[in-house]
Amino acid sequence: MLERKPPRIAKPSEAALKVGAELYSVFRRFVPLEGPLTAAAVAAISEKTGLGTRRIRELARRFRSKPIAESLASLPKGPKPGKKHASAAVIEVIDREIVEIFLKRPPPAIREAANQIRGLLIADTGDHRFDMADVPSVRTIERMIGEISSPQLARSTMGSKRRTAHEPHPGEYLSEGLLDVVQMDHSPANVMLVDSLHRNALGRPWVTLLIDVWSRCILGFYVSFGDPSIFRCGRAVANALLPKKPLLTGLQMTEDYPMHGFFKRLHADFASAHRAEAFRSACHTYGIDPDVRPRGASHLGGHIERLIGTMSEKMLLLPGATGGDVTKRDGYDPSETSAMTLEEFERWFIREICRYHMTPHEGLGKIAPAQMWADGLAAHGSLVPTGLDVEQLTRRFLPWVERTVTAGGVQIGHRRYWHESFATRIGLKIMIHVDERTIQEVYPQIDEKLVAARVVGSFPHVTKVEWDAAAAALRNRGRAFQQSGGQTEIARLVHANRQEVQGATIRTREQRCLRKRLEREGISHSAGPPPEGLQEERAKWLPVEELGEVKWLKPINQ
């Protein structure tokens, strides 16, 4: 169904408003807002204005419903705005064709869509076959397309990022104080980085940011070449919860980055990592409400979206910057100018975060986020619970899998892991948290605590990604061997063995049949063949000359 914008309101002209102002004093004097309009009042108005009785009563009705001077001004002549001259059947068909032809992604040009619709309506071989005079012109159909409401146009022809600007958004997303609501989102950085060994271009890293809505401070971040996942979401949240001093020390930095602390709600988009049970369970463990917003409603994450845009603009100053518009990169290869490693980029990024915290913020009334943080911190109290086990927290935000404990431990990715507590849990299913940065140990949940289970056997100290890549290379090598002749040789050997088996089966069957024929028959009433040595002598035939004269062979008449 087509949703149209409300028609524009017909406004009286300046001259009509002037006439209405002149009549207003007379009507306000003689026309009561309640009760009947007497003939004497009509006569008095007619004497003052020169208007006829019928016109006076019409203006009086309008004045009573809206007792201002504008109600007495004459409206523009002509049809009312939004009125269509075509029949209802034609309008219905046009609306249906607009939905089918124009309201799709990507939408065609309005002029082309109008031409198509008019052609379909008047074609004598089509489904409608309206008379040409009954169908509006192409220009009128264009205006009808232009009357489509912005929300419907956005839903049908735009993506979620652009659509949100054309849809109604009543209400607001409020934060009641420091660390009440934190928003999280991910974005590829607008810069190409290099590896730390050969300084060759690697690609664009992903940046995860968490912003405290009340103070606009960047509570935490995480930079990685991997796509957003449960593991990287957990690293970013742990970065936001814990103090940054150990991280800054590891990067050999002396900057002050005090923003951290346990927050109440984590507002994120509809990504699968944010909805994963492992991630949500870790949030609930530490009192965080994982508030996932509906699919596509990007306006609800406006604070983090604007922050990502601000930080992405700063990256355009770096060597290897990619930019957001592909047309501006015509003839420019960011991989050739890239120069920063991941660690160097992290140091630059932290300094930019600190600079952002000291910069006046438009959304805070020109107050810097660092000032808002200090104001909120004065009345907030402790940022981190006393006696917090940092090791347990970082392990809790790792992705987990469910495995059954066997006599040899637990099996994860063709590797076995063992912990002394498994001895009493053989046959039970347990949750095991996995760190992608190592294959040397995993963290099974034993009695509400995550312990370290070591790998069984000799394995290199590599990350899970490196191990998977090596295993994939080994599988590819085996696949290449099979395709280059291994499968052919296997097929040849299988066929030869099949021939050997079939030949042996035939020979065995023939030999068994021969032995069956040589075996004696069963016992019978008829006499069998005489035993060997007792056989009767065979008849002996004598030659004719030895027979002598045979008289019985002579004829009878002789």
Tab-separated table of N, CA, C and O in Angstrom, residues 70 81 130 133 168 315 371 413 476:
chain	number	residue	atom	x	y	z
A	70	GLU	N	-7.789	35.391	9.723
A	70	GLU	CA	-7.463	34.531	8.570
A	70	GLU	C	-8.681	33.752	8.097
A	70	GLU	O	-8.802	33.442	6.912
A	81	PRO	N	-5.566	21.131	-2.800
A	81	PRO	CA	-4.289	20.407	-2.895
A	81	PRO	C	-4.479	18.932	-2.573
A	81	PRO	O	-5.161	18.562	-1.619
A	130	PHE	N	-6.416	1.007	-20.302
A	130	PHE	CA	-7.189	2.224	-20.060
A	130	PHE	C	-7.119	3.133	-21.275
A	130	PHE	O	-6.136	3.108	-22.032
A	133	ALA	N	-6.962	9.085	-22.621
A	133	ALA	CA	-7.457	10.325	-22.011
A	133	ALA	C	-7.756	10.158	-20.524
A	133	ALA	O	-7.817	11.142	-19.788
A	168	PRO	N	10.743	8.483	11.724
A	168	PRO	CA	10.479	9.192	12.996
A	168	PRO	C	11.183	8.511	14.155
A	168	PRO	O	11.213	7.282	14.256
A	315	MET	N	42.318	9.807	11.290
A	315	MET	CA	43.210	8.841	10.633
A	315	MET	C	43.599	9.264	9.232
A	315	MET	O	44.544	8.712	8.656
A	371	GLN	N	36.508	16.958	31.786
A	371	GLN	CA	35.855	17.717	32.856
A	371	GLN	C	34.599	17.017	33.344
A	371	GLN	O	34.333	16.949	34.553
A	413	GLY	N	39.734	-28.932	18.781
A	413	GLY	CA	40.525	-28.727	17.563
A	413	GLY	C	41.626	-29.750	17.375
A	413	GLY	O	42.774	-29.386	17.086
A	476	ASN	N	45.930	-28.488	2.398
A	476	ASN	CA	46.043	-28.112	0.987
A	476	ASN	C	47.155	-28.893	0.294
A	476	ASN	O	47.032	-29.261	-0.875
